[in-house]
Tab-separated table of C-alpha atoms in Angstrom:
chain	number	residue	atom	x	y	z
F	14	MET	CA	-42.168	-148.946	94.087
F	15	HIS	CA	-41.020	-150.875	97.182
F	16	SER	CA	-42.033	-154.517	96.859
F	17	SER	CA	-42.643	-156.725	99.853
F	18	LYS	CA	-40.694	-159.403	98.037
F	19	SER	CA	-37.027	-159.516	98.277
F	20	ILE	CA	-36.440	-159.587	94.558
F	21	ALA	CA	-35.266	-156.440	93.199
F	22	PRO	CA	-37.606	-154.727	90.378
F	23	MET	CA	-36.415	-155.233	86.876
F	24	ASN	CA	-34.384	-152.127	85.449
F	25	TYR	CA	-36.246	-151.643	82.339
F	26	PHE	CA	-33.494	-149.809	80.609
F	27	GLU	CA	-31.433	-152.823	81.009
F	28	LYS	CA	-33.652	-154.854	78.679
F	29	LEU	CA	-33.099	-152.648	75.926
F	30	PRO	CA	-30.528	-153.514	73.233
F	31	GLU	CA	-27.761	-150.763	72.957
F	32	GLY	CA	-29.111	-149.662	69.622
F	33	CYS	CA	-32.434	-148.857	71.247
F	34	ILE	CA	-30.816	-146.911	74.051
F	35	PHE	CA	-28.970	-144.861	71.380
F	36	GLU	CA	-32.141	-144.197	69.367
F	37	ILE	CA	-33.922	-142.907	72.528
F	38	ILE	CA	-30.998	-140.855	73.829
F	39	SER	CA	-30.159	-139.249	70.391
F	40	ARG	CA	-33.652	-137.831	70.335
F	41	THR	CA	-33.169	-135.722	73.195
F	42	THR	CA	-30.688	-132.733	73.313
F	43	PRO	CA	-27.181	-132.865	73.830
F	44	ALA	CA	-27.756	-131.238	77.306
F	45	ASP	CA	-30.164	-133.691	78.321
F	46	ALA	CA	-27.696	-136.687	77.065
F	47	VAL	CA	-25.006	-135.195	79.449
F	48	ARG	CA	-27.517	-134.741	82.316
F	49	SER	CA	-28.646	-138.345	81.950
F	50	THR	CA	-25.137	-139.455	82.833
F	51	ILE	CA	-25.999	-139.140	86.348
F	52	LEU	CA	-28.709	-141.755	86.261
F	53	SER	CA	-26.601	-144.932	86.506
F	54	LYS	CA	-23.280	-146.100	85.663
F	55	GLY	CA	-24.635	-147.995	82.736
F	56	PHE	CA	-26.208	-144.666	81.302
F	57	LYS	CA	-22.775	-142.845	82.027
F	58	ALA	CA	-21.007	-145.747	79.878
F	59	ALA	CA	-23.743	-145.430	76.999
F	60	ILE	CA	-23.180	-141.572	76.816
F	61	GLN	CA	-19.710	-141.724	75.949
F	62	SER	CA	-20.305	-143.559	72.989
F	63	ASP	CA	-19.313	-142.271	69.634
F	64	GLU	CA	-22.611	-143.399	67.928
F	65	ILE	CA	-24.729	-141.010	70.330
F	66	TRP	CA	-22.385	-138.058	69.655
F	67	GLU	CA	-22.234	-138.798	65.779
F	68	ARG	CA	-26.235	-138.271	66.006
F	69	PHE	CA	-25.814	-134.790	67.763
F	70	LEU	CA	-23.377	-133.587	65.188
F	71	PRO	CA	-24.708	-132.023	62.170
F	72	THR	CA	-25.176	-134.624	59.160
F	73	ASP	CA	-22.755	-132.621	57.162
F	74	TYR	CA	-20.020	-132.015	59.889
F	75	GLN	CA	-17.344	-133.752	57.994
F	76	GLU	CA	-17.882	-131.566	54.884
F	77	ILE	CA	-17.821	-128.387	57.044
F	78	ILE	CA	-14.469	-129.290	59.002
F	79	GLY	CA	-13.160	-130.055	55.389
F	80	ARG	CA	-13.576	-126.264	54.929
F	81	SER	CA	-11.194	-125.230	57.578
F	82	ASP	CA	-7.433	-124.854	57.539
F	83	PHE	CA	-7.098	-125.941	60.969
F	84	PRO	CA	-9.721	-128.827	61.493
F	85	PRO	CA	-10.270	-129.837	65.095
F	86	VAL	CA	-8.347	-133.117	66.033
F	87	CYS	CA	-10.264	-135.054	68.654
F	88	ASN	CA	-10.295	-138.601	69.998
F	89	THR	CA	-13.824	-139.103	70.501
F	90	LYS	CA	-17.044	-137.749	68.765
F	91	LYS	CA	-18.047	-136.388	72.045
F	92	GLU	CA	-14.826	-134.425	72.285
F	93	LEU	CA	-15.317	-133.149	68.861
F	94	PHE	CA	-18.906	-132.108	69.617
F	95	PHE	CA	-17.785	-129.995	72.673
F	96	SER	CA	-14.798	-128.508	70.754
F	97	MET	CA	-16.903	-127.142	68.098
F	98	CYS	CA	-19.143	-125.776	70.715
F	99	ASP	CA	-16.506	-123.963	72.520
F	100	SER	CA	-14.132	-123.173	69.832
F	101	PRO	CA	-15.278	-121.702	66.588
F	102	ILE	CA	-13.353	-122.802	63.575
F	103	LEU	CA	-12.532	-120.430	60.553
F	104	LEU	CA	-13.895	-121.798	57.131
F	105	ASP	CA	-13.222	-120.886	53.562
F	106	GLY	CA	-10.023	-119.197	54.370
F	107	GLY	CA	-11.473	-116.784	57.130
F	108	LYS	CA	-14.544	-115.755	55.412
F	109	LEU	CA	-16.720	-117.039	58.203
F	110	SER	CA	-16.616	-118.912	61.452
F	111	PHE	CA	-18.483	-122.020	62.510
F	112	SER	CA	-19.458	-123.503	65.839
F	113	LEU	CA	-22.220	-125.483	67.241
F	114	ASP	CA	-24.904	-124.479	69.792
F	115	LYS	CA	-24.038	-126.664	73.086
F	116	HIS	CA	-27.791	-127.134	73.848
F	117	SER	CA	-29.286	-128.097	70.539
F	118	GLY	CA	-26.318	-129.234	68.435
F	119	LYS	CA	-27.325	-126.834	65.643
F	120	LYS	CA	-25.109	-125.003	63.481
F	121	CYS	CA	-24.019	-121.407	64.330
F	122	PHE	CA	-22.086	-118.964	61.732
F	123	MET	CA	-20.584	-115.693	61.917
F	124	ILE	CA	-19.842	-113.727	58.837
F	125	ALA	CA	-16.522	-112.029	58.748
F	126	PRO	CA	-16.279	-108.171	58.459
F	127	ARG	CA	-14.656	-108.267	54.883
F	128	GLU	CA	-17.653	-110.546	53.808
F	129	LEU	CA	-20.194	-108.105	54.905
F	130	ILE	CA	-21.734	-105.629	52.455
F	131	ILE	CA	-20.952	-102.176	53.962
F	132	SER	CA	-22.057	-99.192	52.129
F	133	TRP	CA	-19.139	-96.971	51.673
F	134	GLY	CA	-17.000	-99.583	53.182
F	135	ASN	CA	-14.208	-99.271	50.689
F	136	ARG	CA	-13.800	-95.452	51.448
F	137	SER	CA	-11.115	-95.044	54.006
F	138	SER	CA	-12.492	-91.568	55.172
F	139	PHE	CA	-15.632	-93.546	56.173
F	140	TRP	CA	-14.425	-96.933	57.175
F	141	LYS	CA	-11.031	-98.195	58.037
F	142	TRP	CA	-9.865	-101.885	58.081
F	143	ARG	CA	-7.701	-102.965	61.068
F	144	LYS	CA	-6.165	-106.082	62.541
F	145	TYR	CA	-7.568	-106.536	66.061
F	146	SER	CA	-6.144	-108.608	68.780
F	147	ASN	CA	-9.598	-109.722	70.201
F	148	SER	CA	-11.030	-110.526	66.856
F	149	ARG	CA	-11.393	-114.167	65.364
F	150	PHE	CA	-11.102	-112.791	61.859
F	151	SER	CA	-8.072	-111.358	60.251
F	152	GLU	CA	-9.450	-107.761	59.997
F	153	VAL	CA	-12.425	-105.638	61.730
F	154	ALA	CA	-14.236	-102.857	60.326
F	155	ARG	CA	-13.901	-99.591	62.105
F	156	LEU	CA	-16.432	-96.739	61.363
F	157	VAL	CA	-14.615	-93.348	61.002
F	158	SER	CA	-17.963	-91.463	60.277
F	159	VAL	CA	-20.969	-91.916	57.774
F	160	HIS	CA	-24.137	-90.390	57.391
F	161	TRP	CA	-25.353	-93.463	55.559
F	162	LEU	CA	-25.105	-96.425	57.795
F	163	ASP	CA	-25.960	-99.824	56.147
F	164	ILE	CA	-24.331	-103.057	56.753
F	165	ARG	CA	-25.642	-106.294	55.453
F	166	GLY	CA	-24.521	-109.978	56.265
F	167	ARG	CA	-25.779	-112.927	54.147
F	168	ILE	CA	-25.743	-116.764	54.505
F	169	GLY	CA	-27.078	-119.477	52.380
F	170	THR	CA	-30.225	-120.999	53.924
F	171	GLU	CA	-28.865	-124.421	53.027
F	172	MET	CA	-25.725	-124.113	55.429
F	173	LEU	CA	-28.188	-123.701	58.260
F	174	SER	CA	-29.704	-126.378	60.329
F	175	PRO	CA	-33.096	-126.996	58.896
F	176	LYS	CA	-36.597	-126.052	60.479
F	177	THR	CA	-34.805	-124.200	63.151
F	178	ASN	CA	-35.626	-120.882	64.838
F	179	TYR	CA	-32.615	-118.720	64.141
F	180	ALA	CA	-31.534	-115.031	64.996
F	181	ALA	CA	-29.210	-112.763	63.588
F	182	TYR	CA	-26.857	-110.529	65.708
F	183	LEU	CA	-24.593	-107.731	64.818
F	184	VAL	CA	-21.244	-108.402	66.843
F	185	PHE	CA	-19.494	-105.124	67.687
F	186	LYS	CA	-17.819	-102.901	69.983
F	187	LEU	CA	-18.091	-99.025	70.465
F	188	VAL	CA	-15.018	-97.006	70.603
F	189	ASP	CA	-14.792	-95.634	74.132
F	190	GLN	CA	-16.098	-92.265	74.492
F	191	LYS	CA	-15.876	-91.647	70.911
F	192	SER	CA	-19.018	-93.295	69.656
F	193	TYR	CA	-22.000	-91.214	68.447
F	194	GLY	CA	-25.126	-91.356	66.571
F	195	LEU	CA	-25.544	-94.836	67.588
F	196	GLU	CA	-28.561	-94.663	69.919
F	197	SER	CA	-31.025	-96.089	67.643
F	198	ALA	CA	-30.943	-97.861	64.213
F	199	ASN	CA	-33.163	-100.363	62.037
F	200	ALA	CA	-32.734	-103.790	61.526
F	201	ILE	CA	-34.074	-106.177	58.848
F	202	ILE	CA	-34.151	-109.920	58.227
F	203	ARG	CA	-34.776	-110.672	54.480
F	204	PHE	CA	-35.049	-113.793	52.442
F	205	VAL	CA	-33.158	-112.459	49.296
F	206	ASN	CA	-34.849	-114.352	46.826
F	207	TYR	CA	-38.240	-113.842	47.913
F	208	GLU	CA	-38.421	-110.322	49.514
F	209	THR	CA	-37.249	-106.762	48.264
F	210	ASP	CA	-35.436	-104.193	50.287
F	211	SER	CA	-38.244	-101.779	50.017
F	212	GLU	CA	-40.633	-104.256	51.274
F	213	THR	CA	-38.606	-105.342	54.166
F	214	GLU	CA	-37.510	-101.841	54.954
F	215	LYS	CA	-41.207	-101.011	55.897
F	216	GLN	CA	-41.083	-103.711	58.677
F	217	ALA	CA	-37.812	-103.022	60.135
F	218	ASN	CA	-37.216	-103.609	63.795
F	219	THR	CA	-35.564	-100.842	66.208
F	220	VAL	CA	-32.235	-101.562	67.694
F	221	GLN	CA	-29.883	-99.570	69.906
F	222	LEU	CA	-26.081	-99.999	69.829
F	223	GLU	CA	-25.501	-97.545	72.436
F	224	THR	CA	-27.231	-97.185	75.643
F	225	LEU	CA	-26.827	-93.724	77.208
F	226	PRO	CA	-26.280	-93.166	80.795
F	227	GLN	CA	-29.200	-91.565	82.653
F	228	ASP	CA	-27.946	-88.007	82.467
F	229	ARG	CA	-27.025	-87.829	78.924
F	230	ARG	CA	-30.519	-89.065	78.112
F	231	ILE	CA	-32.004	-86.407	80.195
F	232	PHE	CA	-30.080	-83.563	78.911
F	233	GLY	CA	-29.981	-84.763	75.256
F	234	GLY	CA	-26.333	-85.098	74.962
F	235	ASN	CA	-24.372	-83.613	72.179
F	236	HIS	CA	-27.039	-83.808	69.699
F	237	ASN	CA	-30.308	-81.955	69.600
F	238	GLN	CA	-32.545	-84.692	68.743
F	239	GLN	CA	-35.024	-87.148	70.370
F	240	ILE	CA	-33.336	-90.081	71.789
F	241	ILE	CA	-35.665	-93.179	71.234
F	242	ALA	CA	-35.121	-95.364	74.220
F	243	SER	CA	-36.848	-98.241	72.500
F	244	GLY	CA	-35.833	-101.341	70.621
F	245	LYS	CA	-33.673	-104.088	71.099
F	246	ASN	CA	-30.744	-103.620	73.614
F	247	PRO	CA	-27.172	-104.369	73.012
F	248	LYS	CA	-25.793	-107.310	75.270
F	249	MET	CA	-22.267	-108.176	76.464
F	250	ARG	CA	-21.132	-111.440	74.968
F	251	GLY	CA	-18.861	-114.143	76.446
F	252	ASP	CA	-16.079	-113.433	74.096
F	253	GLY	CA	-15.617	-109.935	74.935
F	254	TRP	CA	-17.797	-108.294	72.211
F	255	MET	CA	-21.133	-106.718	72.359
F	256	GLU	CA	-24.087	-108.043	70.385
F	257	VAL	CA	-27.624	-106.663	69.220
F	258	GLU	CA	-30.299	-108.879	67.726
F	259	LEU	CA	-31.113	-107.742	64.244
F	260	GLY	CA	-34.099	-110.064	63.816
F	261	ASP	CA	-35.287	-113.706	63.756
F	262	PHE	CA	-36.481	-116.088	61.206
F	263	ASN	CA	-36.991	-119.941	60.720
F	264	SER	CA	-34.935	-122.039	58.246
F	265	LYS	CA	-38.031	-123.855	57.001
F	266	GLU	CA	-37.949	-126.244	54.259
F	267	GLY	CA	-38.356	-125.126	50.504
F	268	ILE	CA	-36.761	-121.844	51.020
F	269	ASP	CA	-33.713	-121.217	48.902
F	270	GLY	CA	-31.123	-118.783	48.426
F	271	PRO	CA	-29.569	-116.555	51.121
F	272	ILE	CA	-30.932	-114.932	54.096
F	273	GLU	CA	-29.741	-111.462	54.716
F	274	ALA	CA	-29.637	-109.425	58.115
F	275	ARG	CA	-29.058	-105.901	57.855
F	276	LEU	CA	-28.413	-102.947	60.122
F	277	ILE	CA	-29.494	-99.305	58.609
F	278	GLU	CA	-29.790	-95.918	59.787
F	279	ILE	CA	-30.668	-94.083	56.590
F	280	LYS	CA	-33.807	-92.405	57.538
F	281	ARG	CA	-32.156	-89.792	59.877
F	282	LEU	CA	-29.027	-88.887	58.180
F	283	HIS	CA	-27.266	-87.486	61.316
F	284	PRO	CA	-23.401	-88.610	61.427
F	285	LYS	CA	-22.688	-91.835	63.063
F	286	GLY	CA	-19.279	-92.863	64.215
F	287	GLY	CA	-16.978	-94.974	66.426
F	288	LEU	CA	-18.347	-98.487	65.773
F	289	ILE	CA	-16.124	-101.559	65.300
F	290	VAL	CA	-17.668	-104.384	63.555
F	291	GLU	CA	-16.685	-107.932	64.342
F	292	GLY	CA	-19.247	-109.628	62.158
F	293	ILE	CA	-22.853	-110.782	61.977
F	294	GLU	CA	-23.707	-113.948	63.593
F	295	PHE	CA	-26.480	-116.499	62.902
F	296	ARG	CA	-27.316	-118.902	65.655
F	297	PRO	CA	-30.473	-120.762	67.112
F	298	LYS	CA	-32.815	-118.704	69.026
F	299	ILE	CA	-34.551	-120.107	72.042
F	300	ILE	CA	-38.407	-118.945	71.905
F	301	LYS	CA	-39.718	-118.934	75.411
F	302	TYR	CA	-43.030	-120.334	75.999
F	303	LYS	CA	-45.666	-119.630	78.487
F	304	LEU	CA	-47.721	-122.123	80.100
F	305	GLU	CA	-51.354	-121.647	80.972
F	306	ALA	CA	-50.419	-120.723	84.412
F	307	ASP	CA	-48.359	-117.958	82.829
F	308	ILE	CA	-44.923	-119.225	83.969
F	309	GLU	CA	-42.169	-118.392	81.564
F	310	PHE	CA	-39.432	-121.006	81.259
L	5	MET	CA	-61.590	-164.401	47.702
L	6	SER	CA	-58.612	-164.575	49.788
L	7	SER	CA	-55.747	-164.603	47.451
L	8	GLU	CA	-53.266	-163.127	50.165
L	9	LYS	CA	-50.398	-165.271	50.888
L	10	LEU	CA	-50.485	-166.393	54.546
L	11	LEU	CA	-47.639	-166.754	56.792
L	12	THR	CA	-47.576	-169.025	60.000
L	13	LEU	CA	-45.316	-167.629	62.793
L	14	LYS	CA	-44.344	-169.378	66.100
L	15	THR	CA	-43.654	-167.110	69.076
L	16	ARG	CA	-40.735	-167.748	71.651
L	17	ASP	CA	-43.129	-169.017	74.198
L	18	GLY	CA	-44.459	-171.682	71.800
L	19	GLU	CA	-47.780	-170.028	70.385
L	20	GLU	CA	-48.684	-170.345	66.797
L	21	PHE	CA	-50.460	-167.775	64.632
L	22	VAL	CA	-51.328	-166.958	61.058
L	23	LEU	CA	-50.829	-163.613	59.526
L	24	GLU	CA	-51.089	-162.166	55.977
L	25	GLU	CA	-47.657	-162.023	54.624
L	26	ALA	CA	-48.100	-158.382	53.465
L	27	MET	CA	-48.533	-157.437	57.203
L	28	ALA	CA	-45.916	-159.501	58.231
L	29	PHE	CA	-43.464	-158.062	55.861
L	30	ARG	CA	-43.606	-154.696	57.828
L	31	SER	CA	-40.988	-156.514	59.782
L	32	LEU	CA	-37.704	-156.694	57.596
L	33	THR	CA	-36.530	-159.357	60.033
L	34	ILE	CA	-39.478	-161.673	59.011
L	35	LYS	CA	-39.155	-160.485	55.273
L	36	ASN	CA	-35.698	-161.596	55.083
L	37	ALA	CA	-36.299	-164.799	57.029
L	38	THR	CA	-38.896	-166.084	54.571
L	39	SER	CA	-36.801	-165.161	51.492
L	40	ASN	CA	-34.461	-167.889	52.643
L	41	TYR	CA	-36.910	-170.256	53.701
L	42	THR	CA	-39.099	-172.847	51.759
L	43	ILE	CA	-42.812	-172.587	52.681
L	44	ASN	CA	-43.678	-175.983	53.759
L	45	ASN	CA	-46.028	-175.225	56.538
L	46	THR	CA	-43.325	-175.270	59.015
L	47	PRO	CA	-44.166	-172.404	61.252
L	48	LEU	CA	-41.460	-169.453	61.150
L	49	PRO	CA	-39.909	-169.171	64.597
L	50	ILE	CA	-39.826	-165.352	65.868
L	51	ASN	CA	-38.072	-164.217	69.118
L	52	VAL	CA	-41.097	-162.446	70.378
L	53	GLU	CA	-43.578	-163.438	73.198
L	54	ILE	CA	-47.298	-163.777	72.229
L	55	ASN	CA	-48.506	-161.011	74.464
L	56	THR	CA	-46.107	-158.419	72.911
L	57	MET	CA	-46.639	-159.704	69.287
L	58	ILE	CA	-50.555	-159.410	69.781
L	59	LYS	CA	-49.825	-155.656	70.275
L	60	VAL	CA	-47.557	-155.461	67.200
L	61	ILE	CA	-50.124	-156.931	65.205
L	62	GLU	CA	-53.078	-154.730	66.577
L	63	TYR	CA	-50.786	-151.858	65.567
L	64	TRP	CA	-49.981	-153.008	62.086
L	65	LYS	CA	-53.728	-153.859	61.434
L	66	LYS	CA	-54.630	-150.187	62.074
L	67	HIS	CA	-51.836	-148.899	60.141
L	68	SER	CA	-52.688	-151.082	57.186
L	69	GLU	CA	-56.283	-150.128	57.272
L	70	ARG	CA	-57.516	-148.494	53.927
L	71	GLY	CA	-58.851	-145.018	53.686
L	72	ILE	CA	-57.760	-144.355	57.509
L	73	SER	CA	-57.125	-140.606	57.919
L	74	GLU	CA	-53.962	-139.087	59.619
L	75	ASP	CA	-55.852	-137.720	62.405
L	76	GLU	CA	-57.581	-141.268	62.990
L	77	LEU	CA	-54.043	-142.877	63.191
L	78	MET	CA	-52.814	-140.197	65.636
L	79	ASN	CA	-55.913	-140.709	67.953
L	80	PHE	CA	-55.275	-144.549	67.824
L	81	ASP	CA	-51.655	-144.324	68.452
L	82	LYS	CA	-52.385	-142.015	71.440
L	83	LYS	CA	-54.651	-144.446	72.854
L	84	PHE	CA	-52.474	-147.511	72.083
L	85	PHE	CA	-49.544	-146.216	73.912
L	86	LYS	CA	-51.545	-144.785	76.787
L	87	LEU	CA	-52.789	-148.227	77.753
L	88	LEU	CA	-49.164	-149.824	77.976
L	89	HIS	CA	-47.503	-150.274	81.381
L	90	ASN	CA	-43.854	-149.091	81.345
L	91	SER	CA	-42.773	-152.926	81.117
L	92	GLU	CA	-44.978	-153.524	78.140
L	93	LEU	CA	-43.703	-150.548	76.410
L	94	PHE	CA	-40.219	-151.820	76.886
L	95	ASP	CA	-40.988	-155.272	75.793
L	96	LEU	CA	-42.367	-153.615	72.803
L	97	VAL	CA	-39.177	-151.505	71.937
L	98	VAL	CA	-37.251	-154.552	72.280
L	99	ALA	CA	-39.521	-156.556	70.087
L	100	VAL	CA	-39.739	-153.995	67.519
L	101	ASP	CA	-36.115	-153.449	67.406
L	102	TYR	CA	-35.834	-157.128	66.659
L	103	LEU	CA	-38.630	-157.133	64.107
L	104	ALA	CA	-36.958	-154.124	62.374
L	105	ASP	CA	-40.169	-152.201	61.599
L	106	LYS	CA	-38.854	-148.545	61.496
L	107	GLY	CA	-42.219	-146.833	61.669
L	108	LEU	CA	-43.251	-148.649	64.928
L	109	SER	CA	-39.828	-148.514	66.169
L	110	ASN	CA	-39.760	-144.656	65.978
L	111	ALA	CA	-43.245	-144.283	67.459
L	112	ALA	CA	-42.139	-146.649	70.508
L	113	CYS	CA	-38.966	-144.708	71.188
L	114	GLU	CA	-40.759	-141.389	71.068
L	115	GLN	CA	-43.113	-142.749	73.635
L	116	VAL	CA	-40.359	-143.532	76.052
L	117	LEU	CA	-38.824	-140.144	75.287
L	118	ASP	CA	-42.090	-138.551	76.154
L	119	LYS	CA	-42.144	-140.451	79.566
L	120	ILE	CA	-38.708	-138.974	80.624
L	121	THR	CA	-38.899	-135.472	79.126
L	122	GLY	CA	-39.065	-132.870	81.916
L	123	LYS	CA	-38.527	-135.178	84.660
L	124	THR	CA	-35.798	-135.058	87.375
L	125	PRO	CA	-33.123	-137.892	87.265
L	126	GLN	CA	-34.894	-139.633	90.394
L	127	GLU	CA	-38.211	-139.476	88.738
L	128	ILE	CA	-36.706	-141.012	85.581
L	129	ARG	CA	-35.030	-143.752	87.764
L	130	ASP	CA	-38.330	-144.460	89.461
L	131	ILE	CA	-40.169	-144.714	86.276
L	132	PHE	CA	-37.892	-147.314	85.014
L	133	ASN	CA	-36.444	-148.861	88.026
L	134	ILE	CA	-32.932	-147.734	87.415
L	135	ASN	CA	-30.604	-148.407	90.328
L	136	ASN	CA	-28.682	-145.422	91.099
L	137	ASP	CA	-25.204	-147.120	91.385
L	138	CYS	CA	-23.339	-143.651	90.710
L	139	THR	CA	-21.330	-142.584	93.732
L	140	PRO	CA	-20.380	-138.949	94.094
L	141	THR	CA	-16.783	-139.631	93.062
L	142	SER	CA	-17.800	-141.738	89.929
L	143	LEU	CA	-19.760	-138.674	88.513
L	144	GLY	CA	-16.487	-136.695	88.145
L	145	GLY	CA	-15.644	-136.151	84.467
């Protein structure tokens, strides 16, 4: 790279018309675009441009913002992009929330509790509906006690970013010291127009909403049953709620109709209680790849 | 038997060459220029140098071949771009942007992207001779 001549080597990127630079950068991810600001002052200036961030925003972003009662107001498209990543907006009068995944720019949706299909949800001896200060929605669903736990959330596949790997998550909390029966449950992802309940129930995943402390596991806790310590574990989210992955799918072309994520425990009819449901979220899933050398990244 | 119309083009560095109109019209720029231009054997000037134009024509010729399979095209593209030095690749990107051929433009931009994917900032600077004029303070915000 170091020439013996005193003439500095040509900066190849400088040769490119602005449109070409935008073409190239907009094919990377938003995260890469931000990282490339450190390459040079020229790059830093180019990355601020509205043209690039317009390409990272979903093609239907204006239509989506139009469905919000409080649309974000930003000076630049870059600001708008990051605003939609960091601050979910409510759509359709609060039926669902919308945000963008910062790394890929793909669309994320969370279905509000009132829009979920909860078996026995309208019977107040089983489920109560409450305002909750930490919720993004007007109400959360609080489980008093049921034997038949069945919660479904649906979203139209046409609303999701196309050809993308998505996962569905139950977003929830457990009532401190008062939750029970939630050590193990089943989770199903179903393309509603193409698969039936009974078909998909056979292929359900196992999830845990509750991770028991070591001593309760050993001594069996309050229940006289086998506690299955397998399946997806609940994780803490950044917004103070817990989540557990219900399953994943790809929003491929040619599929129409809704995708449904479902949490059920209807095989073992022991009582369950102490669950607060914030919603079901659909967001892009990063699939980890293994290289030949078996390095995961 | 050649009933195809021919077009004479002249490059920025003064070289003249003849091309079938159908192939030349892969470039929207050329196509639009000829619609406002009476053919009286004056060559159409284009803002591309001959070395780069040769490569563009090579690409166009292959992609116009009848009966060629997707796989063969993919293999051709791989070899075609592999043989280009970085400076030649950039000359190609600029030329194709000017010529307005979406297909080749996409392919060329993807190639540039391939070269920078997974590289550290300094590696990217080295590949493209980008001068690191960022000072620590200028990186803020």
